[in-house]
mmCIF file of C-alpha atoms in Angstrom:
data_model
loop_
_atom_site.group_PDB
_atom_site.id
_atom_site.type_symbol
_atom_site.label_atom_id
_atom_site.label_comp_id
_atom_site.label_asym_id
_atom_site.label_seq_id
_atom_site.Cartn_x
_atom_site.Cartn_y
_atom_site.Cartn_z
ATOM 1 C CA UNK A 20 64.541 62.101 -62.280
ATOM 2 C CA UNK A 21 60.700 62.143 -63.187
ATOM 3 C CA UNK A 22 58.005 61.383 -60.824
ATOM 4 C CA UNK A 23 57.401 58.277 -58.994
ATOM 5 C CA UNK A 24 55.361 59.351 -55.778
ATOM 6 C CA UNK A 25 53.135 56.488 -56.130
ATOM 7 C CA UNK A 26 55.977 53.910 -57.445
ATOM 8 C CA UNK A 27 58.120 53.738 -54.360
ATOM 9 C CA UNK A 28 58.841 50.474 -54.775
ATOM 10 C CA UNK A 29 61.030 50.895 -57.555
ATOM 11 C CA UNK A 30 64.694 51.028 -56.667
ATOM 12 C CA UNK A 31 65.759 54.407 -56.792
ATOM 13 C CA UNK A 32 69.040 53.195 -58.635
ATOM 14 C CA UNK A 33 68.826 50.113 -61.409
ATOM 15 C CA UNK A 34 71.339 51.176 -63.684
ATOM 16 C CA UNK A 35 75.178 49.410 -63.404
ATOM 17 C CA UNK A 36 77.987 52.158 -63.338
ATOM 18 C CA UNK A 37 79.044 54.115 -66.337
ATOM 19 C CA UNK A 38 82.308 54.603 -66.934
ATOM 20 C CA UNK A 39 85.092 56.949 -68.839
ATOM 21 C CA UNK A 40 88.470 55.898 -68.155
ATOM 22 C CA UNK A 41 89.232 55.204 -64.729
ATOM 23 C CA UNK A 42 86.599 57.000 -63.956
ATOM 24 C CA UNK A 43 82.824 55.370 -63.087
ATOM 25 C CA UNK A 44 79.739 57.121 -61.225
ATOM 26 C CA UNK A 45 76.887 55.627 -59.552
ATOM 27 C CA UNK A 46 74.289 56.581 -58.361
ATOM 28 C CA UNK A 47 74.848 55.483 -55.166
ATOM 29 C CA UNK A 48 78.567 55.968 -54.591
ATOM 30 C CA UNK A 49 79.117 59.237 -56.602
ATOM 31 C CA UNK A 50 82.293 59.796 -58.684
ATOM 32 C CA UNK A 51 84.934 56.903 -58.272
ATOM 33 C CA UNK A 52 88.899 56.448 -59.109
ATOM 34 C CA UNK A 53 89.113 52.658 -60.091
ATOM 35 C CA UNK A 54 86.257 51.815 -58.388
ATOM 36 C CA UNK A 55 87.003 53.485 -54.998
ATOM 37 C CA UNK A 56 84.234 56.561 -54.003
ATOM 38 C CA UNK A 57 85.804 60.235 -53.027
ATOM 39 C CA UNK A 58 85.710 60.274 -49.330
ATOM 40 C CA UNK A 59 84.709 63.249 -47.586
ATOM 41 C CA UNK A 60 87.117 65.570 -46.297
ATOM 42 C CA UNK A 61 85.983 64.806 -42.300
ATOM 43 C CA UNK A 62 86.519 61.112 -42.790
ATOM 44 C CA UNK A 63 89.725 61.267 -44.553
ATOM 45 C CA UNK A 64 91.017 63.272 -41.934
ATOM 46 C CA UNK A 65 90.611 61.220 -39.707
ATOM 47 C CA UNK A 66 92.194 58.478 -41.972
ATOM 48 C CA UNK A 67 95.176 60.666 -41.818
ATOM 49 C CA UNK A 68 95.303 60.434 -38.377
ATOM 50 C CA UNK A 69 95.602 57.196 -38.069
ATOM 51 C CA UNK A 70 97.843 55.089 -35.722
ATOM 52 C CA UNK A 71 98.559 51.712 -35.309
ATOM 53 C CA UNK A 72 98.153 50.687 -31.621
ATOM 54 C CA UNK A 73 99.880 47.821 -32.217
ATOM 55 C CA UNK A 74 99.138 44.446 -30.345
ATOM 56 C CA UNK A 75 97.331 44.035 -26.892
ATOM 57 C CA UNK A 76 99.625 43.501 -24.211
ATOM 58 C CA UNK A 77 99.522 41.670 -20.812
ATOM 59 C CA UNK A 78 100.133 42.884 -17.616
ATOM 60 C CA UNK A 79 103.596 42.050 -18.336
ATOM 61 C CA UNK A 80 104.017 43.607 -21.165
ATOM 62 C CA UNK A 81 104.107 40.803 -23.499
ATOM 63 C CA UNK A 82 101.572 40.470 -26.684
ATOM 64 C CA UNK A 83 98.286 38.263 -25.762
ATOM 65 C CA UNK A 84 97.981 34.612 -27.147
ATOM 66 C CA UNK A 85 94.815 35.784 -28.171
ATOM 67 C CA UNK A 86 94.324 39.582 -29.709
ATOM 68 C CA UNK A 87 91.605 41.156 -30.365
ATOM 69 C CA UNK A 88 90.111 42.593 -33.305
ATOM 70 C CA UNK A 89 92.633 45.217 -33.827
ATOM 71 C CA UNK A 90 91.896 48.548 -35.848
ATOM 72 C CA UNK A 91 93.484 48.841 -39.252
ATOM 73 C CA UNK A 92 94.345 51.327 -42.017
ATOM 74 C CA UNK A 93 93.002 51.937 -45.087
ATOM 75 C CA UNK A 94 94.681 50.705 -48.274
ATOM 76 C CA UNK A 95 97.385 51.910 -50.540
ATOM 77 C CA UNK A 96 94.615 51.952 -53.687
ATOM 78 C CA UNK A 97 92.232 54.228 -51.346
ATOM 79 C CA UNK A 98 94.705 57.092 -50.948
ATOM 80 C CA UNK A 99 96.078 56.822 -54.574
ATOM 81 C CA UNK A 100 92.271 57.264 -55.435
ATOM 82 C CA UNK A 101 91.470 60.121 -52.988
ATOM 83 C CA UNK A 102 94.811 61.801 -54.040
ATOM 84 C CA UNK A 103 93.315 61.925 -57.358
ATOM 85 C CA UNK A 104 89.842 62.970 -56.465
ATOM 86 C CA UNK A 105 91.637 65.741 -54.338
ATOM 87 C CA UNK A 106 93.585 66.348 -57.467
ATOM 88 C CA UNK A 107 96.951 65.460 -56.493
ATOM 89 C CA UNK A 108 99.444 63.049 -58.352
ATOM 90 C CA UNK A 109 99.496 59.294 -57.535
ATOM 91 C CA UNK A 110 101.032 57.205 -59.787
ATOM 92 C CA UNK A 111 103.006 54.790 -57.730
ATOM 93 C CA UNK A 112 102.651 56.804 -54.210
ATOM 94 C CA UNK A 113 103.186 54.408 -51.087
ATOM 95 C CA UNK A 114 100.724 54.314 -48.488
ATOM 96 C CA UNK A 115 102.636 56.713 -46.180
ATOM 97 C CA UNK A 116 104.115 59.142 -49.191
ATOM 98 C CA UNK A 117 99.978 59.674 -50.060
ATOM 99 C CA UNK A 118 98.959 60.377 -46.796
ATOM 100 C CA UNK A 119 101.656 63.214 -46.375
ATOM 101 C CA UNK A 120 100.514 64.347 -49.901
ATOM 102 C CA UNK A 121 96.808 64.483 -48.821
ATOM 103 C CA UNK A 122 97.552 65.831 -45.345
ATOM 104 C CA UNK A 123 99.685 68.805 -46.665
ATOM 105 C CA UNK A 124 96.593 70.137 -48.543
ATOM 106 C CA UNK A 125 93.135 71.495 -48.299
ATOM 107 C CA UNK A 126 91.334 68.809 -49.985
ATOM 108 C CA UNK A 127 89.502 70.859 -52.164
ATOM 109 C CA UNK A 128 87.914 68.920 -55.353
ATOM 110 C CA UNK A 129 88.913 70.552 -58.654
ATOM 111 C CA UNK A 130 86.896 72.234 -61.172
ATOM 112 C CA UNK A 131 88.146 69.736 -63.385
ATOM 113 C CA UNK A 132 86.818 66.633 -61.917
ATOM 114 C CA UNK A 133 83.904 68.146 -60.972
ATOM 115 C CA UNK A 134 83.044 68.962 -64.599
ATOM 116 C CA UNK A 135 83.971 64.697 -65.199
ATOM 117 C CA UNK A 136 81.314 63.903 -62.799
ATOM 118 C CA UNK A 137 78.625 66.139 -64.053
ATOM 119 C CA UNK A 138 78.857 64.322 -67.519
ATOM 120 C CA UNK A 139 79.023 60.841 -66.083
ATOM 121 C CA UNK A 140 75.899 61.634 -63.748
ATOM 122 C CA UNK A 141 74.016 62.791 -66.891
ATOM 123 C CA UNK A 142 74.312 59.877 -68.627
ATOM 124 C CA UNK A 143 73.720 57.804 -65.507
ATOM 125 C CA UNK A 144 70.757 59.405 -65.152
ATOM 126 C CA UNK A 145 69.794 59.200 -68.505
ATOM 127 C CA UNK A 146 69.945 55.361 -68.367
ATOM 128 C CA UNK A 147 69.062 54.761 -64.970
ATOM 129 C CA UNK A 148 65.384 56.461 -66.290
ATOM 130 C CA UNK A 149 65.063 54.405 -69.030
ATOM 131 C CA UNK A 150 65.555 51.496 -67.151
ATOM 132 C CA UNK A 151 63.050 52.455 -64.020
ATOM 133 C CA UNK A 152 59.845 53.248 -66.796
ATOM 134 C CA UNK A 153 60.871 49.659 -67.888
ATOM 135 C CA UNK A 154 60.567 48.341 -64.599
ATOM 136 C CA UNK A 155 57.510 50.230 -63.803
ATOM 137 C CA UNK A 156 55.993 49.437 -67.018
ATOM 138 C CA UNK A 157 56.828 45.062 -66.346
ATOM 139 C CA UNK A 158 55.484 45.477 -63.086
ATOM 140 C CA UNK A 159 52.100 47.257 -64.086
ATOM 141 C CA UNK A 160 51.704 44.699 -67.005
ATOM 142 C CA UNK A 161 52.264 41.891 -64.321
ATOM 143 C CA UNK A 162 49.690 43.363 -62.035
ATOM 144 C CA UNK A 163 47.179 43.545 -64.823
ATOM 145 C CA UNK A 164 47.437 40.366 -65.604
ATOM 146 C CA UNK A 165 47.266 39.152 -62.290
ATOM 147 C CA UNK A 166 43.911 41.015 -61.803
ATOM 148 C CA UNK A 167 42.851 39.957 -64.833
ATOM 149 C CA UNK A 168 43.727 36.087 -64.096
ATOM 150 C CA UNK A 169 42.197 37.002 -60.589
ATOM 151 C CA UNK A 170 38.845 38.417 -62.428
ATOM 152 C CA UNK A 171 38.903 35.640 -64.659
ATOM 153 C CA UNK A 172 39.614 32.697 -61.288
ATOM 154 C CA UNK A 173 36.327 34.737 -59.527
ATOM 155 C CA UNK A 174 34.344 34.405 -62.275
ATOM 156 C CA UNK A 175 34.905 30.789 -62.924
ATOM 157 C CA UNK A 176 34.284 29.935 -59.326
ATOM 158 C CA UNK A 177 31.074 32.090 -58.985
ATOM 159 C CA UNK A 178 30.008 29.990 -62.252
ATOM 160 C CA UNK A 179 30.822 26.953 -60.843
ATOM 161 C CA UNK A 180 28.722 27.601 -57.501
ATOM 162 C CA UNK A 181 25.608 28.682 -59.865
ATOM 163 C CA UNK A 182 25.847 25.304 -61.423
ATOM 164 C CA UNK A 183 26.777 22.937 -58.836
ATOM 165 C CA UNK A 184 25.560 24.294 -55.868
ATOM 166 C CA UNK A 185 23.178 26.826 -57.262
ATOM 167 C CA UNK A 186 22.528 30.414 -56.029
ATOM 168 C CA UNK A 187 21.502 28.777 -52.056
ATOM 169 C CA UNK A 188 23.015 31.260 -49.656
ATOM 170 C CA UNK A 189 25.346 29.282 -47.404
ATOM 171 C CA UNK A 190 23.218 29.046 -44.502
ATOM 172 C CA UNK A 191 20.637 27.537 -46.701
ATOM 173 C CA UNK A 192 22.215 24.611 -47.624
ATOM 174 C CA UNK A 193 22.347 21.400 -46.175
ATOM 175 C CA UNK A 194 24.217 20.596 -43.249
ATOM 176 C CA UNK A 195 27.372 18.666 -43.529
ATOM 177 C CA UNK A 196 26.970 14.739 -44.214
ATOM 178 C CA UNK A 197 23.131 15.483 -45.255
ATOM 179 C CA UNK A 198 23.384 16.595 -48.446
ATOM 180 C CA UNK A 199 19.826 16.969 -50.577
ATOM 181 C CA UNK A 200 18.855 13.659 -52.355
ATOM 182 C CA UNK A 201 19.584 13.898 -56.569
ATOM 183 C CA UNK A 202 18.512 10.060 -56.836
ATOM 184 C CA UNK A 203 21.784 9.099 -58.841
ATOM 185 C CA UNK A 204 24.171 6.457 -57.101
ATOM 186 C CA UNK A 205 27.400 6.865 -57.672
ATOM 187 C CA UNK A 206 29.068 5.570 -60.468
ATOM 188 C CA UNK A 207 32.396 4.251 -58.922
ATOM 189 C CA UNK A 208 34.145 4.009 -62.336
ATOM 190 C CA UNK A 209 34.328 7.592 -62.617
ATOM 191 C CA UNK A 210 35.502 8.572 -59.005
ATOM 192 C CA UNK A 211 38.881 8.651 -59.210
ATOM 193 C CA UNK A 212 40.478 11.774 -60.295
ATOM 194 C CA UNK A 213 41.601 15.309 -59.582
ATOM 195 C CA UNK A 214 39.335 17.849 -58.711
ATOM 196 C CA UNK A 215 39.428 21.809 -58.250
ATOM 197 C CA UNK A 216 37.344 22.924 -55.999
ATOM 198 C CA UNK A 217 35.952 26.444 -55.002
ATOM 199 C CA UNK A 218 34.700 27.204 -51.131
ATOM 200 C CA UNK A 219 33.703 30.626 -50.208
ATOM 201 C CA UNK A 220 34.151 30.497 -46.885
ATOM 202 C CA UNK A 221 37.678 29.553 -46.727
ATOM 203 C CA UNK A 222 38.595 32.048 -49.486
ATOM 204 C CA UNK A 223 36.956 34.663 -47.737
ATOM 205 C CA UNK A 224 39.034 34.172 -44.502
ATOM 206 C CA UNK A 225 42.332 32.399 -45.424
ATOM 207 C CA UNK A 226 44.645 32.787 -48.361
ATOM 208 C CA UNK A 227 43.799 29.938 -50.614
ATOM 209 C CA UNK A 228 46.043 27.973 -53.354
ATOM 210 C CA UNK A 229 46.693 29.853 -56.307
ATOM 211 C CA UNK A 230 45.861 27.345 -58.858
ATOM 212 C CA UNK A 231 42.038 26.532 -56.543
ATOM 213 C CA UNK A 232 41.895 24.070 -54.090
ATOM 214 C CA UNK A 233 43.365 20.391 -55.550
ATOM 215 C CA UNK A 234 40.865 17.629 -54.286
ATOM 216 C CA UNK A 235 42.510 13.882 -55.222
ATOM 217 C CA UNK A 236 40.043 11.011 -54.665
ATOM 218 C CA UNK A 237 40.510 7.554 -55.708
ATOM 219 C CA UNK A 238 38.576 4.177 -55.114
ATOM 220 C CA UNK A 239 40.567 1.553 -53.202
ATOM 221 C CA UNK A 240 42.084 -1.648 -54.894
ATOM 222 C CA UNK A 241 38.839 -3.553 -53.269
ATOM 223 C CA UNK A 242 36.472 -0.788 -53.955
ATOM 224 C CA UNK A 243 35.575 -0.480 -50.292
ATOM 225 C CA UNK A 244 36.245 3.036 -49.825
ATOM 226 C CA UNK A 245 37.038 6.067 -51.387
ATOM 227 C CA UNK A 246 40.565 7.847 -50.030
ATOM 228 C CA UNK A 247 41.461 11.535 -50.918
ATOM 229 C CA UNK A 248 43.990 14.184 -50.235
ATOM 230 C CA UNK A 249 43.474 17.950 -50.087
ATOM 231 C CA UNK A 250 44.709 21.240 -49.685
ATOM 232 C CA UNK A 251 42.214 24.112 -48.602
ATOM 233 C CA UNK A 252 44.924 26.401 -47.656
ATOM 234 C CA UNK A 253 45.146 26.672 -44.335
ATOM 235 C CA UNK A 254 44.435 23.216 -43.713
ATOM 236 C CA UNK A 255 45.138 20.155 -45.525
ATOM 237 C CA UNK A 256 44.656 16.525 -44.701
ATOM 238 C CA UNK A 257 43.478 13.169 -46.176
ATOM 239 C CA UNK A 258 39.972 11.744 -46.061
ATOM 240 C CA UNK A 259 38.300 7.819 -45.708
ATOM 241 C CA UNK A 260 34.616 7.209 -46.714
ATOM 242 C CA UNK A 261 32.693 5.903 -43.620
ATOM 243 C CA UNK A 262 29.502 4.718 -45.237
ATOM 244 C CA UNK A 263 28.211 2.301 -48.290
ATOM 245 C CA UNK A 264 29.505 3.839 -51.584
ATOM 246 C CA UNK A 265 25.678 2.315 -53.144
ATOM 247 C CA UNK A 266 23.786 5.148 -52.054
ATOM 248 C CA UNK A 267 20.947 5.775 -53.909
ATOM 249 C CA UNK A 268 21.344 9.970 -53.798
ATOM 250 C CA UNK A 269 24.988 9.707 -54.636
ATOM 251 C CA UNK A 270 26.349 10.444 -51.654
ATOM 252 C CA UNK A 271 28.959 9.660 -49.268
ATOM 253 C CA UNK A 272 29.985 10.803 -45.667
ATOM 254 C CA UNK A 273 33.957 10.887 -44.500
ATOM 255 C CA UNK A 274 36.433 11.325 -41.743
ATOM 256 C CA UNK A 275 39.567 13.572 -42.456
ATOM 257 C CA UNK A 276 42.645 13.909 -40.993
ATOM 258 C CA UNK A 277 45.378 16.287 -41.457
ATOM 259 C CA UNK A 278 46.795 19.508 -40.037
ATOM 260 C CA UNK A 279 47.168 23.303 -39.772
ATOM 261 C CA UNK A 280 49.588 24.826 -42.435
ATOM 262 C CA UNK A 281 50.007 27.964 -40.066
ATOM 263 C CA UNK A 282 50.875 26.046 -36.676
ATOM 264 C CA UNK A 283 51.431 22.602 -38.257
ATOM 265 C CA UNK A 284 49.966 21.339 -35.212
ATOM 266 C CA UNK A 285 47.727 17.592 -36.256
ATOM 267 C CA UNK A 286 43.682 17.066 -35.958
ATOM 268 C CA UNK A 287 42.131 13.648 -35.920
ATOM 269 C CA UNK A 288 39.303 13.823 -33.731
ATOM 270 C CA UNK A 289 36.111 12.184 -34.391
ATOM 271 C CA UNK A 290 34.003 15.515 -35.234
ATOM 272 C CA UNK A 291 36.533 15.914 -38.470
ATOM 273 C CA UNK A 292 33.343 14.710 -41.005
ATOM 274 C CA UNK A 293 32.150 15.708 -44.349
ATOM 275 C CA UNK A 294 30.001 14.488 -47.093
ATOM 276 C CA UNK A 295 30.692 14.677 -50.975
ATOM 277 C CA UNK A 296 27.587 14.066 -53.340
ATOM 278 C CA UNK A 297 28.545 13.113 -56.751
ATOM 279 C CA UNK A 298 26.869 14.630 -59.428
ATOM 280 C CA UNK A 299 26.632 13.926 -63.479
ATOM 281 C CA UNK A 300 29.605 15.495 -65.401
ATOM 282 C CA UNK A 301 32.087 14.880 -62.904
ATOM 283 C CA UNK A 302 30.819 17.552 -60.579
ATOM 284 C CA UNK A 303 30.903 17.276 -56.763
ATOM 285 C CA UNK A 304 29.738 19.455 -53.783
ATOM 286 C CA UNK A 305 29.432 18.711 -50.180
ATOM 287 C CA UNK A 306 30.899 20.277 -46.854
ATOM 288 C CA UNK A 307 33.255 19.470 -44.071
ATOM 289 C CA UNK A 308 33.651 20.679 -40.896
ATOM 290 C CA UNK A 309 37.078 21.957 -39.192
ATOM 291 C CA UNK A 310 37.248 22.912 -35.740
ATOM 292 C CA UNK A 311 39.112 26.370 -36.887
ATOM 293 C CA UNK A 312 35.690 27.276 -39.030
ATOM 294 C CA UNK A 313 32.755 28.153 -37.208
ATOM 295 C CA UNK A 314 30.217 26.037 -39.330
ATOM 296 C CA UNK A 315 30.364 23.379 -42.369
ATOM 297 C CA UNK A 316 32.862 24.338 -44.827
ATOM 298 C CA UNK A 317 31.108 24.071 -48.249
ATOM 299 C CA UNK A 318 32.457 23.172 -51.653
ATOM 300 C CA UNK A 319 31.867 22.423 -55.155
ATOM 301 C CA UNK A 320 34.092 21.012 -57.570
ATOM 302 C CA UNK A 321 34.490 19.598 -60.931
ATOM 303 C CA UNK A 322 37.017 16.419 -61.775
ATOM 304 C CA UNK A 323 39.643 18.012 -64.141
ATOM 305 C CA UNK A 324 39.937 15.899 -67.908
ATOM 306 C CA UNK A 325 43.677 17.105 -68.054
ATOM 307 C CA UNK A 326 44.937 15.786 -64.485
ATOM 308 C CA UNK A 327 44.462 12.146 -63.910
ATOM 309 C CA UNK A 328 45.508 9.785 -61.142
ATOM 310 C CA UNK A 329 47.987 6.787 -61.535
ATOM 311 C CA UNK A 330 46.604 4.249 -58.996
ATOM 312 C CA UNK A 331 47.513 1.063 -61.022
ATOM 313 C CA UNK A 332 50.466 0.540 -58.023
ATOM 314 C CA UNK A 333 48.340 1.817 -55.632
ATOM 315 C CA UNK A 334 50.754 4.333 -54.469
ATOM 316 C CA UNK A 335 48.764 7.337 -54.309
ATOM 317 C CA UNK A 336 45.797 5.610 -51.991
ATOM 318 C CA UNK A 337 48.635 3.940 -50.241
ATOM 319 C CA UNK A 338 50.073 6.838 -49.668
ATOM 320 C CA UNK A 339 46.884 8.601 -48.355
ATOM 321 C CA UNK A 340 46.147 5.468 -46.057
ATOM 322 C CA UNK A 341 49.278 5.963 -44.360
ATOM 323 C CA UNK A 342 49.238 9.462 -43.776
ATOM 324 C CA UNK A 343 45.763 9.077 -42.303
ATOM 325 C CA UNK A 344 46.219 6.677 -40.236
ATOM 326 C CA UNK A 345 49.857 8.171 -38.371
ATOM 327 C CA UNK A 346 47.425 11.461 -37.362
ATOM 328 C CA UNK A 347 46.002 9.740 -34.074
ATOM 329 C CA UNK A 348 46.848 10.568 -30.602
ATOM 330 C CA UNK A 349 49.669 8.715 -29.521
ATOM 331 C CA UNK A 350 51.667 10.790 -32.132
ATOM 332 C CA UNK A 351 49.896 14.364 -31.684
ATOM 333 C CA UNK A 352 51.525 13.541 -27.643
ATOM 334 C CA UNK A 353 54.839 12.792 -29.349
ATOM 335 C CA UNK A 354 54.876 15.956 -31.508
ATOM 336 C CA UNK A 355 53.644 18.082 -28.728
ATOM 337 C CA UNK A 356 56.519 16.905 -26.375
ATOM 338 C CA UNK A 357 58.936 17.330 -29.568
ATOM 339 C CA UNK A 358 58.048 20.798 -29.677
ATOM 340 C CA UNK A 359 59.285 22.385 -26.682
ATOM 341 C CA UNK A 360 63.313 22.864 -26.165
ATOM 342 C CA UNK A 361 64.998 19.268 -25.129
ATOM 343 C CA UNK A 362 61.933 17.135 -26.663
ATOM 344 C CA UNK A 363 63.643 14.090 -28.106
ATOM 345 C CA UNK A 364 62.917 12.755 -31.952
ATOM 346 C CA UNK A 365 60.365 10.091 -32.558
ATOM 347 C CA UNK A 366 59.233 7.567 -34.868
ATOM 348 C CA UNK A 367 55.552 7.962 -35.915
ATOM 349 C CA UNK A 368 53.410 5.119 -35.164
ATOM 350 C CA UNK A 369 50.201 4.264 -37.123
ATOM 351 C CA UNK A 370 47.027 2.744 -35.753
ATOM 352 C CA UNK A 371 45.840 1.162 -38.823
ATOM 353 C CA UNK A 372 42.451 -0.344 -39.078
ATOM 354 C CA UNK A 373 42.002 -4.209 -40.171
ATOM 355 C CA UNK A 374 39.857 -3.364 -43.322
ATOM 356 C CA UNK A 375 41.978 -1.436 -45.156
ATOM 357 C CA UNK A 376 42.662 -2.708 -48.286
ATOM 358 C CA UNK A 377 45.946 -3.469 -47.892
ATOM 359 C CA UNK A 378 46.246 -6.216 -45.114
ATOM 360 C CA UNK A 379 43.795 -9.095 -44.493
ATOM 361 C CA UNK A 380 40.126 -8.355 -44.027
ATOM 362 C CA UNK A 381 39.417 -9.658 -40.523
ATOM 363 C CA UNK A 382 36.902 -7.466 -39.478
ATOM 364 C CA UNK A 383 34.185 -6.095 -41.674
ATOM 365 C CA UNK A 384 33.132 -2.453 -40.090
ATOM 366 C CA UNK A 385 35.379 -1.871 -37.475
ATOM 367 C CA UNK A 386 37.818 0.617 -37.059
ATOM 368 C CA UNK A 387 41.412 1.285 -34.902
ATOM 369 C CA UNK A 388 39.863 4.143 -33.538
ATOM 370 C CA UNK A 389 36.423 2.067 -32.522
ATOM 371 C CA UNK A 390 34.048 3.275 -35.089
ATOM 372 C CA UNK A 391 32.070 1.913 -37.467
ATOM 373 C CA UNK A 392 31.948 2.945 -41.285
ATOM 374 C CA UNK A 393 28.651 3.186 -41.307
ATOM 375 C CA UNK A 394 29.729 6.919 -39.776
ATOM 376 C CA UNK A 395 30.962 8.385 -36.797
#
């Protein structure tokens, strides 16, 4: 076999059996007789010696209603095979007649099949090789094209920062839900979408999505608010805009709620906030804050031309609205009781606030949770 110290992963046998007659090796099991391995002289002996203890008994003598697991004998086909790895006849040998064969020798392997084995482990060998450089050589090609997609993913998201966020070290830039002024108000025709976003910090600490971080956002049927869904990684959640969507810099400021992918466990609480300014192209940037980060989490992003929302049903914001609105307290009790052994099964409620786009506008500003959406 040639050298693998640094390729341990590879299995040390890929290749199936070969075989010559009824003869097959492996790499694993050695020289078999119709598919049953030589056994080694220590073992079979004590094969040989085996007895049948017949059933367990009770104190009267009589076989238990229930037996135990009770010790059995090999077959018939595993002494005909070790007769003829011991080189002794076996045709049509019964159980008993091979075991007095195999007993009445020394079990000494002849030169014969020896010489059998040596030529099947050759070619075994041979192929089991060829097919280990194969699977060294598809799992080095995978690897460098996973670095290179990985080299290509950093480069694209240290491009994007440079252009959307520009080269501000993180602590420079503004603090979540005051983002700096670019004197453009959003353009709510454009707003819905899909957009990939990149955030440093959270890719520096926690494994993030493969394909970036997927940022939905979509204007509501009465272009009131703006709803999104997200996935950061280790947290994901949905968001609702809390203030006018006319500002003149383009910005907008948000409450999120969602949960921990690691402990599933829900947040809701009033310091989940965030802003998003919308910039030309379909660019974004802005920060959020989760309790598990110390400071803002900030992002940039650009609304993807190939991914598009379907909103004409409304399902998607629907969707969003309910999801955001079951994450309040009475339900994070529920879940926590639910956790421990015995907690009983419940059915999530939703606190659902008047002006949501989907039920009758009787309040203006107000919120279930006693804000106003002019911000927390």
């Amino acid at each position: 076999m040639f050298g693998l110290a640094h390729d341990d992963w590879v299995p040390a046998c890929l290749a199936p059996a070969v075989r010559s007659g009824i003869y097959t090796y492996h790499g694993r099991t050695g020289l078999a007789v119709n598919g049953v391995p030589r056994c080694p002289k220590t073992q079979l002996l004590e094969h040989l010696a085996f007895v049948d203890p017949g059933p367990a008994l009770t104190k009267k003598g009589k076989p238990r209603v229930r037996q135990p697991p009770r010790p059995q004998d090999q077959s018939v086909e595993f002494y005909r095979a070790q007769m003829v790895h011991y080189g002794l006849a076996s045709q049509n040998a019964t159980r008993e007649a091979a075991k007095v064969a195999l007993g009445a020798t020394k079990l000494a392997v002849p030169n014969a099949l020896l010489e059998i084995e040596a030529k099947l482990k050759k070619l075994y060998d041979a192929e089991n090789d060829k097919m280990r450089r194969a699977a060294i050589d598809k799992q080095r090609a995978e690897e460098a094209a996973e670095d290179a997609r990985r080299k290509k993913r950093d480069r694209d998201e240290e491009d994007l920062i440079k252009n959307v966020l520009g080269d501000q070290p993180p602590g420079k830039r503004a603090k979540a839900g005051k983002p700096k002024a670019s004197n453009r108000p959003i353009n709510l025709d454009t707003v819905s979408g899909v957009y990939t976003l990149v955030a440093p910090k959270v890719a520096s600490n926690w494994e993030t999505p493969y394909d970036g971080i997927i940022f939905k956002l979509a204007l509501s049927p009465k272009r009131s608010h703006i709803w999104g869904s997200f996935d950061f990684g280790p947290f994901e959640g949905t968001l609702r805009s809390t203030s006018s969507l006319t500002a003149p810099d383009g910005t907008i400021r948000f409450h999120w709620r969602g949960r921990d992918t690691g402990s599933g466990e829900s947040t809701y609480g009033p310091d989940n906030v965030g802003s998003i300014q919308f910039l030309p192209g379909g660019k974004i940037k802005g920060e959020l804050v989760w309790d598990c980060c110390s400071g803002a989490i900030a992002f940039a992003g650009v609304r993807n031309s190939e991914k598009t929302l379907n909103t004409e049903d409304e399902d998607d914001v629907r969707g969003w609205k309910d999801e955001y609105w079951r994450l309040n307290e009475e339900n994070y009790e529920h879940e926590s009781r639910a956790r421990w052994p015995g907690g009983r099964s419940y059915s999530p409620s939703g606190s659902r606030e008047p002006n949501s786009d989907t039920e009758e506008e009787n309040s203006d500003n107000q919120s279930a949770d006693g804000y106003e959406d002019c911000g927390f």
